[in-house]
Amino acid sequence: MPELPEVEFARRQLDAWMPKKKIVAIEVFDERILRGASVKSIERALVGDKVLDVARRGKWLRITFDHETKLFSHLGMSGHWIERTADAPAERFERVRLTVAHGRKKSSVRYLDMRLFGRFVVAQEDIPEWSALGPDPILDGIDPAAFAKALRSRKRTVKEALLDQSILAGVGNIYVTEALFRARVDPRSRTNTLTDAQLKAIAKGVDASLRAGIALTAGEELVYLSEERGANPFEIYGRGGKSCPRCKKTVLSRIVLGGRTTVFCPHCQHLT
DNA sequence: CTCTATGTTTAATT
DNA sequence: GAATTAAACATAGA
């Protein structure tokens, strides 16, 4: 599920389900999600506390409680949140359940994660993983000067740089593919060779592809990554070997960059 | 059996 | 130090 648009979708869900409610129970069905922290410590920190708000930065979620406690949630590759009645049967891949109450009314907010790459951290302060994030393109926008400086400081491929969460927070493999297609920049281009016009186009492409992703997820359950997914809604992600939707005549290339499958149009996207 | 998958961290190598 | 690459985590589906 989770790049910035999908995590934003999760944030909106949690924001509808949790604020002003009190945590009355926490169940952890697979402790590996805690990465060594104990269930007891988390119970002690959160049970009885009231949810104040739910924030997102990049791909991280942060639920803030009264008494200054914070619960951080990263969805990894397959994490997502659902709401059920308090007594509904356990779901497949359910890893954590927060039972919340508003007066006498109870409900459960559940974290599901097939692959268990996600994680939970409870802390009193913002954790380093959260604080080290670069600007969030939707929350902060992309400052041209800072973006140019961050990219040109090293000479990785532009694809790898955009996947670096300290440069921009929230972009992952789907949206970097989409953004570079929109910007007409070859993902193999080195960051130190990009022109000002290309940097501007990349920033615009990131913003546009993320906003398109958020629009896709708005209101409805995600269709494209759920079990009964519909048609691929992306311009070129997942379309390697098919013809380019822009120039029509070129076959989209599929290579590996930074360990990730990368699709691009060798005709429309220029290598610098 | 093989290969792939929205992410991140860590080790090894150059 | 930086850059690069591979492996690791865990599980399913094609």
PDB file of C-alpha atoms (C1' of nucleotides) in Angstrom:
ATOM      1  CA  MET A   1       0.000   0.000   0.000  1.00  0.00           C
ATOM      2  CA  PRO A   2       2.241   2.594   1.141  1.00  0.00           C
ATOM      3  CA  GLU A   3       3.808   5.573  -0.476  1.00  0.00           C
ATOM      4  CA  LEU A   4       2.850   9.103   0.450  1.00  0.00           C
ATOM      5  CA  PRO A   5      -0.664   9.021  -1.095  1.00  0.00           C
ATOM      6  CA  GLU A   6      -1.553   5.691   0.492  1.00  0.00           C
ATOM      7  CA  VAL A   7      -0.144   6.708   3.867  1.00  0.00           C
ATOM      8  CA  GLU A   8      -2.146   9.923   3.618  1.00  0.00           C
ATOM      9  CA  PHE A   9      -5.209   7.773   2.986  1.00  0.00           C
ATOM     10  CA  ALA A  10      -4.386   5.807   6.141  1.00  0.00           C
ATOM     11  CA  ARG A  11      -3.942   9.054   8.077  1.00  0.00           C
ATOM     12  CA  ARG A  12      -7.392  10.256   7.044  1.00  0.00           C
ATOM     13  CA  GLN A  13      -8.891   6.952   8.102  1.00  0.00           C
ATOM     14  CA  LEU A  14      -7.233   7.068  11.515  1.00  0.00           C
ATOM     15  CA  ASP A  15      -8.195  10.715  11.861  1.00  0.00           C
ATOM     16  CA  ALA A  16     -11.826   9.710  11.351  1.00  0.00           C
ATOM     17  CA  TRP A  17     -11.615   6.777  13.756  1.00  0.00           C
ATOM     18  CA  MET A  18      -9.441   7.814  16.676  1.00  0.00           C
ATOM     19  CA  PRO A  19      -9.215  11.397  17.944  1.00  0.00           C
ATOM     20  CA  LYS A  20     -11.001  12.090  21.256  1.00  0.00           C
ATOM     21  CA  LYS A  21     -11.235   8.370  21.963  1.00  0.00           C
ATOM     22  CA  LYS A  22      -9.499   6.564  24.760  1.00  0.00           C
ATOM     23  CA  ILE A  23      -7.336   3.487  24.289  1.00  0.00           C
ATOM     24  CA  VAL A  24      -8.856   0.747  26.431  1.00  0.00           C
ATOM     25  CA  ALA A  25      -6.799  -2.214  25.205  1.00  0.00           C
ATOM     26  CA  ILE A  26      -3.882  -3.094  22.993  1.00  0.00           C
ATOM     27  CA  GLU A  27      -3.314  -6.540  21.569  1.00  0.00           C
ATOM     28  CA  VAL A  28      -0.194  -7.473  19.625  1.00  0.00           C
ATOM     29  CA  PHE A  29      -0.604 -10.678  17.662  1.00  0.00           C
ATOM     30  CA  ASP A  30       2.916 -10.726  16.210  1.00  0.00           C
ATOM     31  CA  GLU A  31       5.605  -9.062  18.280  1.00  0.00           C
ATOM     32  CA  ARG A  32       8.055  -8.860  15.402  1.00  0.00           C
ATOM     33  CA  ILE A  33       6.264  -5.652  14.406  1.00  0.00           C
ATOM     34  CA  LEU A  34       7.649  -4.050  17.605  1.00  0.00           C
ATOM     35  CA  ARG A  35      11.275  -4.762  16.715  1.00  0.00           C
ATOM     36  CA  GLY A  36      12.259  -5.780  20.211  1.00  0.00           C
ATOM     37  CA  ALA A  37      10.069  -3.441  22.265  1.00  0.00           C
ATOM     38  CA  SER A  38       7.854  -5.211  24.770  1.00  0.00           C
ATOM     39  CA  VAL A  39       4.072  -5.363  24.575  1.00  0.00           C
ATOM     40  CA  LYS A  40       3.993  -4.457  28.275  1.00  0.00           C
ATOM     41  CA  SER A  41       5.881  -1.219  27.739  1.00  0.00           C
ATOM     42  CA  ILE A  42       3.493  -0.205  25.003  1.00  0.00           C
ATOM     43  CA  GLU A  43       0.445  -1.067  27.069  1.00  0.00           C
ATOM     44  CA  ARG A  44       1.836   0.877  29.978  1.00  0.00           C
ATOM     45  CA  ALA A  45       2.455   3.892  27.779  1.00  0.00           C
ATOM     46  CA  LEU A  46      -0.857   3.994  25.930  1.00  0.00           C
ATOM     47  CA  VAL A  47      -3.729   2.235  27.682  1.00  0.00           C
ATOM     48  CA  GLY A  48      -5.945   4.839  29.308  1.00  0.00           C
ATOM     49  CA  ASP A  49      -4.629   7.676  27.158  1.00  0.00           C
ATOM     50  CA  LYS A  50      -6.761   9.772  24.855  1.00  0.00           C
ATOM     51  CA  VAL A  51      -5.947  10.300  21.182  1.00  0.00           C
ATOM     52  CA  LEU A  52      -5.326  13.927  20.334  1.00  0.00           C
ATOM     53  CA  ASP A  53      -4.369  13.822  16.670  1.00  0.00           C
ATOM     54  CA  VAL A  54      -2.979  11.848  13.762  1.00  0.00           C
ATOM     55  CA  ALA A  55      -0.183  13.256  11.626  1.00  0.00           C
ATOM     56  CA  ARG A  56       1.781  12.058   8.626  1.00  0.00           C
ATOM     57  CA  ARG A  57       5.260  12.924   7.399  1.00  0.00           C
ATOM     58  CA  GLY A  58       6.517  11.137   4.324  1.00  0.00           C
ATOM     59  CA  LYS A  59       5.579   7.498   4.823  1.00  0.00           C
ATOM     60  CA  TRP A  60       5.375   7.721   8.617  1.00  0.00           C
ATOM     61  CA  LEU A  61       2.250   8.107  10.740  1.00  0.00           C
ATOM     62  CA  ARG A  62       2.299   9.648  14.194  1.00  0.00           C
ATOM     63  CA  ILE A  63      -0.594   9.318  16.623  1.00  0.00           C
ATOM     64  CA  THR A  64      -0.302  11.757  19.516  1.00  0.00           C
ATOM     65  CA  PHE A  65      -1.934  11.094  22.875  1.00  0.00           C
ATOM     66  CA  ASP A  66      -2.430  13.150  25.967  1.00  0.00           C
ATOM     67  CA  HIS A  67       0.400  12.687  28.503  1.00  0.00           C
ATOM     68  CA  GLU A  68       2.795  13.486  25.609  1.00  0.00           C
ATOM     69  CA  THR A  69       3.019   9.944  24.342  1.00  0.00           C
ATOM     70  CA  LYS A  70       3.322   9.249  20.611  1.00  0.00           C
ATOM     71  CA  LEU A  71       2.779   6.115  18.577  1.00  0.00           C
ATOM     72  CA  PHE A  72       4.682   5.972  15.296  1.00  0.00           C
ATOM     73  CA  SER A  73       3.555   3.584  12.567  1.00  0.00           C
ATOM     74  CA  HIS A  74       5.357   2.744   9.343  1.00  0.00           C
ATOM     75  CA  LEU A  75       3.446   0.553   6.899  1.00  0.00           C
ATOM     76  CA  GLY A  76       6.433  -1.123   5.231  1.00  0.00           C
ATOM     77  CA  MET A  77       5.365  -2.842   2.032  1.00  0.00           C
ATOM     78  CA  SER A  78       2.001  -4.262   2.960  1.00  0.00           C
ATOM     79  CA  GLY A  79       0.705  -2.511   6.070  1.00  0.00           C
ATOM     80  CA  HIS A  80      -2.754  -0.977   6.330  1.00  0.00           C
ATOM     81  CA  TRP A  81      -5.364   0.017   8.895  1.00  0.00           C
ATOM     82  CA  ILE A  82      -8.989  -1.013   9.159  1.00  0.00           C
ATOM     83  CA  GLU A  83     -11.828  -0.325  11.590  1.00  0.00           C
ATOM     84  CA  ARG A  84     -14.104  -3.037  12.939  1.00  0.00           C
ATOM     85  CA  THR A  85     -16.590  -3.460  15.728  1.00  0.00           C
ATOM     86  CA  ALA A  86     -14.874  -4.387  18.979  1.00  0.00           C
ATOM     87  CA  ASP A  87     -16.085  -7.983  18.892  1.00  0.00           C
ATOM     88  CA  ALA A  88     -15.548  -8.705  15.170  1.00  0.00           C
ATOM     89  CA  PRO A  89     -13.447 -11.803  14.498  1.00  0.00           C
ATOM     90  CA  ALA A  90      -9.722 -11.492  13.916  1.00  0.00           C
ATOM     91  CA  GLU A  91      -8.617 -10.694  10.376  1.00  0.00           C
ATOM     92  CA  ARG A  92      -6.007 -12.556   8.378  1.00  0.00           C
ATOM     93  CA  PHE A  93      -2.612 -10.840   8.905  1.00  0.00           C
ATOM     94  CA  GLU A  94      -3.946  -8.771  11.791  1.00  0.00           C
ATOM     95  CA  ARG A  95      -0.850  -7.831  13.833  1.00  0.00           C
ATOM     96  CA  VAL A  96      -2.020  -5.144  16.245  1.00  0.00           C
ATOM     97  CA  ARG A  97      -5.428  -4.199  17.587  1.00  0.00           C
ATOM     98  CA  LEU A  98      -6.233  -0.991  19.412  1.00  0.00           C
ATOM     99  CA  THR A  99      -9.572  -1.083  21.165  1.00  0.00           C
ATOM    100  CA  VAL A 100     -10.828   2.480  21.548  1.00  0.00           C
ATOM    101  CA  ALA A 101     -13.824   3.881  23.387  1.00  0.00           C
ATOM    102  CA  HIS A 102     -15.916   7.013  23.346  1.00  0.00           C
ATOM    103  CA  GLY A 103     -18.061   6.824  26.446  1.00  0.00           C
ATOM    104  CA  ARG A 104     -19.540   3.330  26.402  1.00  0.00           C
ATOM    105  CA  LYS A 105     -19.124   2.897  22.650  1.00  0.00           C
ATOM    106  CA  LYS A 106     -16.227   0.626  21.773  1.00  0.00           C
ATOM    107  CA  SER A 107     -14.624  -0.099  18.431  1.00  0.00           C
ATOM    108  CA  SER A 108     -11.359  -1.560  17.255  1.00  0.00           C
ATOM    109  CA  VAL A 109      -8.758  -0.056  14.997  1.00  0.00           C
ATOM    110  CA  ARG A 110      -6.602  -2.785  13.520  1.00  0.00           C
ATOM    111  CA  TYR A 111      -3.227  -2.891  11.821  1.00  0.00           C
ATOM    112  CA  LEU A 112      -2.831  -5.595   9.165  1.00  0.00           C
ATOM    113  CA  ASP A 113       0.494  -6.396   7.536  1.00  0.00           C
ATOM    114  CA  MET A 114       1.099  -9.527   5.527  1.00  0.00           C
ATOM    115  CA  ARG A 115       4.838  -9.146   5.090  1.00  0.00           C
ATOM    116  CA  LEU A 116       5.635  -7.587   8.475  1.00  0.00           C
ATOM    117  CA  PHE A 117       8.004  -4.974   7.087  1.00  0.00           C
ATOM    118  CA  GLY A 118       6.057  -2.287   8.899  1.00  0.00           C
ATOM    119  CA  ARG A 119       6.826  -1.210  12.429  1.00  0.00           C
ATOM    120  CA  PHE A 120       5.529   0.392  15.579  1.00  0.00           C
ATOM    121  CA  VAL A 121       7.484   2.678  17.866  1.00  0.00           C
ATOM    122  CA  VAL A 122       6.192   4.318  21.037  1.00  0.00           C
ATOM    123  CA  ALA A 123       8.090   7.317  22.381  1.00  0.00           C
ATOM    124  CA  GLN A 124       7.683  10.561  24.281  1.00  0.00           C
ATOM    125  CA  GLU A 125       9.582  12.533  21.670  1.00  0.00           C
ATOM    126  CA  ASP A 126       9.738  12.480  17.892  1.00  0.00           C
ATOM    127  CA  ILE A 127      11.901   9.549  16.878  1.00  0.00           C
ATOM    128  CA  PRO A 128      15.041   9.988  14.726  1.00  0.00           C
ATOM    129  CA  GLU A 129      13.392   8.261  11.752  1.00  0.00           C
ATOM    130  CA  TRP A 130      10.711  10.955  11.801  1.00  0.00           C
ATOM    131  CA  SER A 131      12.995  13.902  12.453  1.00  0.00           C
ATOM    132  CA  ALA A 132      15.483  12.921   9.749  1.00  0.00           C
ATOM    133  CA  LEU A 133      12.869  13.057   6.999  1.00  0.00           C
ATOM    134  CA  GLY A 134      13.385  15.638   4.290  1.00  0.00           C
ATOM    135  CA  PRO A 135      10.621  17.980   3.176  1.00  0.00           C
ATOM    136  CA  ASP A 136       7.259  16.370   2.529  1.00  0.00           C
ATOM    137  CA  PRO A 137       6.263  17.485  -0.990  1.00  0.00           C
ATOM    138  CA  ILE A 138       2.600  17.872  -0.046  1.00  0.00           C
ATOM    139  CA  LEU A 139       2.947  19.336   3.453  1.00  0.00           C
ATOM    140  CA  ASP A 140       5.976  21.533   2.804  1.00  0.00           C
ATOM    141  CA  GLY A 141       6.194  21.844  -0.950  1.00  0.00           C
ATOM    142  CA  ILE A 142       9.513  21.579  -2.793  1.00  0.00           C
ATOM    143  CA  ASP A 143      11.807  24.570  -2.395  1.00  0.00           C
ATOM    144  CA  PRO A 144      13.703  24.914  -5.708  1.00  0.00           C
ATOM    145  CA  ALA A 145      16.986  26.065  -4.199  1.00  0.00           C
ATOM    146  CA  ALA A 146      17.045  23.454  -1.451  1.00  0.00           C
ATOM    147  CA  PHE A 147      15.979  20.718  -3.877  1.00  0.00           C
ATOM    148  CA  ALA A 148      18.737  21.640  -6.340  1.00  0.00           C
ATOM    149  CA  LYS A 149      21.319  21.706  -3.570  1.00  0.00           C
ATOM    150  CA  ALA A 150      20.244  18.353  -2.142  1.00  0.00           C
ATOM    151  CA  LEU A 151      20.302  16.669  -5.535  1.00  0.00           C
ATOM    152  CA  ARG A 152      23.557  18.123  -6.774  1.00  0.00           C
ATOM    153  CA  SER A 153      25.508  17.441  -3.614  1.00  0.00           C
ATOM    154  CA  ARG A 154      26.098  13.852  -4.695  1.00  0.00           C
ATOM    155  CA  LYS A 155      26.126  12.070  -8.015  1.00  0.00           C
ATOM    156  CA  ARG A 156      23.739   9.211  -7.698  1.00  0.00           C
ATOM    157  CA  THR A 157      21.149   8.456 -10.322  1.00  0.00           C
ATOM    158  CA  VAL A 158      18.147  10.736 -10.053  1.00  0.00           C
ATOM    159  CA  LYS A 159      15.960   7.734  -9.352  1.00  0.00           C
ATOM    160  CA  GLU A 160      18.008   6.707  -6.313  1.00  0.00           C
ATOM    161  CA  ALA A 161      18.136  10.294  -5.045  1.00  0.00           C
ATOM    162  CA  LEU A 162      14.358  10.652  -5.163  1.00  0.00           C
ATOM    163  CA  LEU A 163      13.954   7.421  -3.217  1.00  0.00           C
ATOM    164  CA  ASP A 164      16.155   8.891  -0.461  1.00  0.00           C
ATOM    165  CA  GLN A 165      13.717   9.938   2.274  1.00  0.00           C
ATOM    166  CA  SER A 166      16.067  12.623   3.560  1.00  0.00           C
ATOM    167  CA  ILE A 167      15.846  14.444   0.217  1.00  0.00           C
ATOM    168  CA  LEU A 168      12.084  14.187  -0.215  1.00  0.00           C
ATOM    169  CA  ALA A 169       9.862  12.322   2.229  1.00  0.00           C
ATOM    170  CA  GLY A 170       7.186  10.033   0.861  1.00  0.00           C
ATOM    171  CA  VAL A 171       8.263   9.226  -2.682  1.00  0.00           C
ATOM    172  CA  GLY A 172       8.646   5.502  -3.387  1.00  0.00           C
ATOM    173  CA  ASN A 173       9.070   3.288  -6.403  1.00  0.00           C
ATOM    174  CA  ILE A 174       5.667   3.911  -7.974  1.00  0.00           C
ATOM    175  CA  TYR A 175       5.698   7.690  -7.719  1.00  0.00           C
ATOM    176  CA  VAL A 176       9.346   8.176  -8.644  1.00  0.00           C
ATOM    177  CA  THR A 177       8.611   6.226 -11.824  1.00  0.00           C
ATOM    178  CA  GLU A 178       5.568   8.362 -12.548  1.00  0.00           C
ATOM    179  CA  ALA A 179       7.272  11.652 -11.650  1.00  0.00           C
ATOM    180  CA  LEU A 180      10.274  11.090 -13.908  1.00  0.00           C
ATOM    181  CA  PHE A 181       8.013  10.110 -16.777  1.00  0.00           C
ATOM    182  CA  ARG A 182       6.057  13.336 -16.361  1.00  0.00           C
ATOM    183  CA  ALA A 183       9.314  15.293 -16.133  1.00  0.00           C
ATOM    184  CA  ARG A 184      10.695  13.530 -19.218  1.00  0.00           C
ATOM    185  CA  VAL A 185      13.934  12.724 -17.401  1.00  0.00           C
ATOM    186  CA  ASP A 186      15.680   9.357 -17.770  1.00  0.00           C
ATOM    187  CA  PRO A 187      15.907   7.734 -14.303  1.00  0.00           C
ATOM    188  CA  ARG A 188      19.575   6.823 -14.941  1.00  0.00           C
ATOM    189  CA  SER A 189      20.589  10.501 -15.219  1.00  0.00           C
ATOM    190  CA  ARG A 190      23.118  11.585 -12.616  1.00  0.00           C
ATOM    191  CA  THR A 191      21.909  14.263 -10.232  1.00  0.00           C
ATOM    192  CA  ASN A 192      24.958  16.450 -10.809  1.00  0.00           C
ATOM    193  CA  THR A 193      24.182  16.720 -14.524  1.00  0.00           C
ATOM    194  CA  LEU A 194      20.564  17.847 -14.328  1.00  0.00           C
ATOM    195  CA  THR A 195      19.686  21.253 -15.780  1.00  0.00           C
ATOM    196  CA  ASP A 196      17.617  23.834 -13.894  1.00  0.00           C
ATOM    197  CA  ALA A 197      14.750  23.179 -16.284  1.00  0.00           C
ATOM    198  CA  GLN A 198      14.908  19.470 -15.535  1.00  0.00           C
ATOM    199  CA  LEU A 199      14.982  20.064 -11.768  1.00  0.00           C
ATOM    200  CA  LYS A 200      11.919  22.234 -12.103  1.00  0.00           C
ATOM    201  CA  ALA A 201      10.169  19.603 -14.213  1.00  0.00           C
ATOM    202  CA  ILE A 202      11.034  16.875 -11.676  1.00  0.00           C
ATOM    203  CA  ALA A 203       9.637  18.908  -8.776  1.00  0.00           C
ATOM    204  CA  LYS A 204       6.487  19.509 -10.777  1.00  0.00           C
ATOM    205  CA  GLY A 205       6.294  15.835 -11.759  1.00  0.00           C
ATOM    206  CA  VAL A 206       6.632  14.691  -8.140  1.00  0.00           C
ATOM    207  CA  ASP A 207       3.908  17.072  -7.020  1.00  0.00           C
ATOM    208  CA  ALA A 208       1.550  16.138  -9.852  1.00  0.00           C
ATOM    209  CA  SER A 209       1.982  12.386  -9.535  1.00  0.00           C
ATOM    210  CA  LEU A 210       1.532  12.470  -5.741  1.00  0.00           C
ATOM    211  CA  ARG A 211      -1.594  14.587  -6.059  1.00  0.00           C
ATOM    212  CA  ALA A 212      -2.951  12.221  -8.689  1.00  0.00           C
ATOM    213  CA  GLY A 213      -2.289   9.356  -6.265  1.00  0.00           C
ATOM    214  CA  ILE A 214      -4.072  11.147  -3.426  1.00  0.00           C
ATOM    215  CA  ALA A 215      -7.040  11.798  -5.698  1.00  0.00           C
ATOM    216  CA  LEU A 216      -7.152   8.100  -6.563  1.00  0.00           C
ATOM    217  CA  THR A 217      -7.352   7.092  -2.935  1.00  0.00           C
ATOM    218  CA  ALA A 218      -9.756   9.838  -1.841  1.00  0.00           C
ATOM    219  CA  GLY A 219     -12.810   8.485  -0.129  1.00  0.00           C
ATOM    220  CA  GLU A 220     -12.663   5.007  -1.521  1.00  0.00           C
ATOM    221  CA  GLU A 221     -10.694   1.964  -0.482  1.00  0.00           C
ATOM    222  CA  LEU A 222      -7.621   1.608  -2.655  1.00  0.00           C
ATOM    223  CA  VAL A 223      -8.558  -0.329  -5.705  1.00  0.00           C
ATOM    224  CA  TYR A 224      -5.279  -0.724  -7.454  1.00  0.00           C
ATOM    225  CA  LEU A 225      -3.414  -2.511  -4.717  1.00  0.00           C
ATOM    226  CA  SER A 226      -6.208  -4.360  -3.004  1.00  0.00           C
ATOM    227  CA  GLU A 227      -7.049  -7.966  -3.682  1.00  0.00           C
ATOM    228  CA  GLU A 228      -9.768  -7.238  -6.169  1.00  0.00           C
ATOM    229  CA  ARG A 229      -7.802  -4.548  -7.908  1.00  0.00           C
ATOM    230  CA  GLY A 230      -9.055  -2.991 -11.066  1.00  0.00           C
ATOM    231  CA  ALA A 231      -7.066  -1.616 -13.965  1.00  0.00           C
ATOM    232  CA  ASN A 232      -3.590  -0.196 -13.359  1.00  0.00           C
ATOM    233  CA  PRO A 233      -4.232   3.550 -12.928  1.00  0.00           C
ATOM    234  CA  PHE A 234      -0.628   4.632 -13.473  1.00  0.00           C
ATOM    235  CA  GLU A 235       0.925   6.171 -16.567  1.00  0.00           C
ATOM    236  CA  ILE A 236       3.865   3.774 -16.855  1.00  0.00           C
ATOM    237  CA  TYR A 237       4.434   2.024 -13.503  1.00  0.00           C
ATOM    238  CA  GLY A 238       3.825  -1.681 -14.074  1.00  0.00           C
ATOM    239  CA  ARG A 239       3.713  -1.233 -17.835  1.00  0.00           C
ATOM    240  CA  GLY A 240       7.219  -2.300 -18.882  1.00  0.00           C
ATOM    241  CA  GLY A 241       7.139  -3.892 -22.349  1.00  0.00           C
ATOM    242  CA  LYS A 242       3.996  -1.995 -23.353  1.00  0.00           C
ATOM    243  CA  SER A 243       4.013   0.998 -25.650  1.00  0.00           C
ATOM    244  CA  CYS A 244       4.614   4.488 -24.253  1.00  0.00           C
ATOM    245  CA  PRO A 245       1.336   6.332 -23.582  1.00  0.00           C
ATOM    246  CA  ARG A 246       2.933   9.581 -24.701  1.00  0.00           C
ATOM    247  CA  CYS A 247       4.780   8.868 -27.952  1.00  0.00           C
ATOM    248  CA  LYS A 248       2.842   5.655 -28.634  1.00  0.00           C
ATOM    249  CA  LYS A 249       5.581   4.141 -30.756  1.00  0.00           C
ATOM    250  CA  THR A 250       8.290   3.273 -28.216  1.00  0.00           C
ATOM    251  CA  VAL A 251       8.279   0.186 -26.019  1.00  0.00           C
ATOM    252  CA  LEU A 252       8.702   1.057 -22.332  1.00  0.00           C
ATOM    253  CA  SER A 253      12.025  -0.243 -20.950  1.00  0.00           C
ATOM    254  CA  ARG A 254      12.260  -2.208 -17.733  1.00  0.00           C
ATOM    255  CA  ILE A 255      15.563  -2.166 -15.850  1.00  0.00           C
ATOM    256  CA  VAL A 256      16.762  -2.374 -12.248  1.00  0.00           C
ATOM    257  CA  LEU A 257      18.077   0.757 -10.498  1.00  0.00           C
ATOM    258  CA  GLY A 258      18.862   1.001  -6.817  1.00  0.00           C
ATOM    259  CA  GLY A 259      17.580  -2.542  -6.525  1.00  0.00           C
ATOM    260  CA  ARG A 260      14.118  -1.549  -7.744  1.00  0.00           C
ATOM    261  CA  THR A 261      12.276  -2.287 -10.946  1.00  0.00           C
ATOM    262  CA  THR A 262      12.325   0.835 -13.067  1.00  0.00           C
ATOM    263  CA  VAL A 263      10.136   1.558 -16.072  1.00  0.00           C
ATOM    264  CA  PHE A 264      10.790   4.424 -18.466  1.00  0.00           C
ATOM    265  CA  CYS A 265      10.386   5.496 -22.081  1.00  0.00           C
ATOM    266  CA  PRO A 266      13.836   5.652 -23.706  1.00  0.00           C
ATOM    267  CA  HIS A 267      12.469   8.034 -26.328  1.00  0.00           C
ATOM    268  CA  CYS A 268      10.528  10.545 -24.191  1.00  0.00           C
ATOM    269  CA  GLN A 269      12.787  10.549 -21.123  1.00  0.00           C
ATOM    270  CA  HIS A 270      16.144  12.153 -21.816  1.00  0.00           C
ATOM    271  CA  LEU A 271      19.424  10.918 -20.378  1.00  0.00           C
ATOM    272  CA  THR A 272      21.859  13.650 -19.360  1.00  0.00           C
TER     273      THR A 272
ATOM    274  C1'  DC B   1      10.522 -24.744  -8.914  1.00  0.00           C
ATOM    275  C1'  DT B   2      11.092 -19.529 -10.502  1.00  0.00           C
ATOM    276  C1'  DC B   3      10.215 -14.622 -10.248  1.00  0.00           C
ATOM    277  C1'  DT B   4       7.989 -10.514  -8.506  1.00  0.00           C
ATOM    278  C1'  DA B   5       6.056  -7.153  -5.028  1.00  0.00           C
ATOM    279  C1'  DT B   6       4.296  -0.117  -2.628  1.00  0.00           C
ATOM    280  C1'  DG B   7      10.336  -0.301   2.000  1.00  0.00           C
ATOM    281  C1'  DT B   8      14.291   0.189   4.770  1.00  0.00           C
ATOM    282  C1'  DT B   9      18.546  -1.278   7.010  1.00  0.00           C
ATOM    283  C1'  DT B  10      22.889  -3.499   7.211  1.00  0.00           C
ATOM    284  C1'  DA B  11      26.930  -5.771   5.507  1.00  0.00           C
ATOM    285  C1'  DA B  12      30.348  -6.279   2.135  1.00  0.00           C
ATOM    286  C1'  DT B  13      33.087  -4.504  -1.580  1.00  0.00           C
ATOM    287  C1'  DT B  14      35.324  -1.238  -4.403  1.00  0.00           C
TER     288       DT B  14
ATOM    289  C1'  DG C   1      34.698   8.852   3.883  1.00  0.00           C
ATOM    290  C1'  DA C   2      31.633   7.919  -0.602  1.00  0.00           C
ATOM    291  C1'  DA C   3      29.581   4.977  -3.935  1.00  0.00           C
ATOM    292  C1'  DT C   4      27.634   0.559  -5.218  1.00  0.00           C
ATOM    293  C1'  DT C   5      25.649  -3.780  -4.742  1.00  0.00           C
ATOM    294  C1'  DA C   6      23.626  -7.534  -2.538  1.00  0.00           C
ATOM    295  C1'  DA C   7      21.261  -9.502   1.107  1.00  0.00           C
ATOM    296  C1'  DA C   8      18.114  -9.509   4.743  1.00  0.00           C
ATOM    297  C1'  DC C   9      13.484  -9.173   6.795  1.00  0.00           C
ATOM    298  C1'  DA C  10       8.341 -12.356   5.629  1.00  0.00           C
ATOM    299  C1'  DT C  11       4.600 -13.764   2.781  1.00  0.00           C
ATOM    300  C1'  DA C  12       1.811 -14.358  -1.089  1.00  0.00           C
ATOM    301  C1'  DG C  13       0.559 -14.811  -5.967  1.00  0.00           C
ATOM    302  C1'  DA C  14       1.535 -15.630 -10.855  1.00  0.00           C
TER     303       DA C  14
END
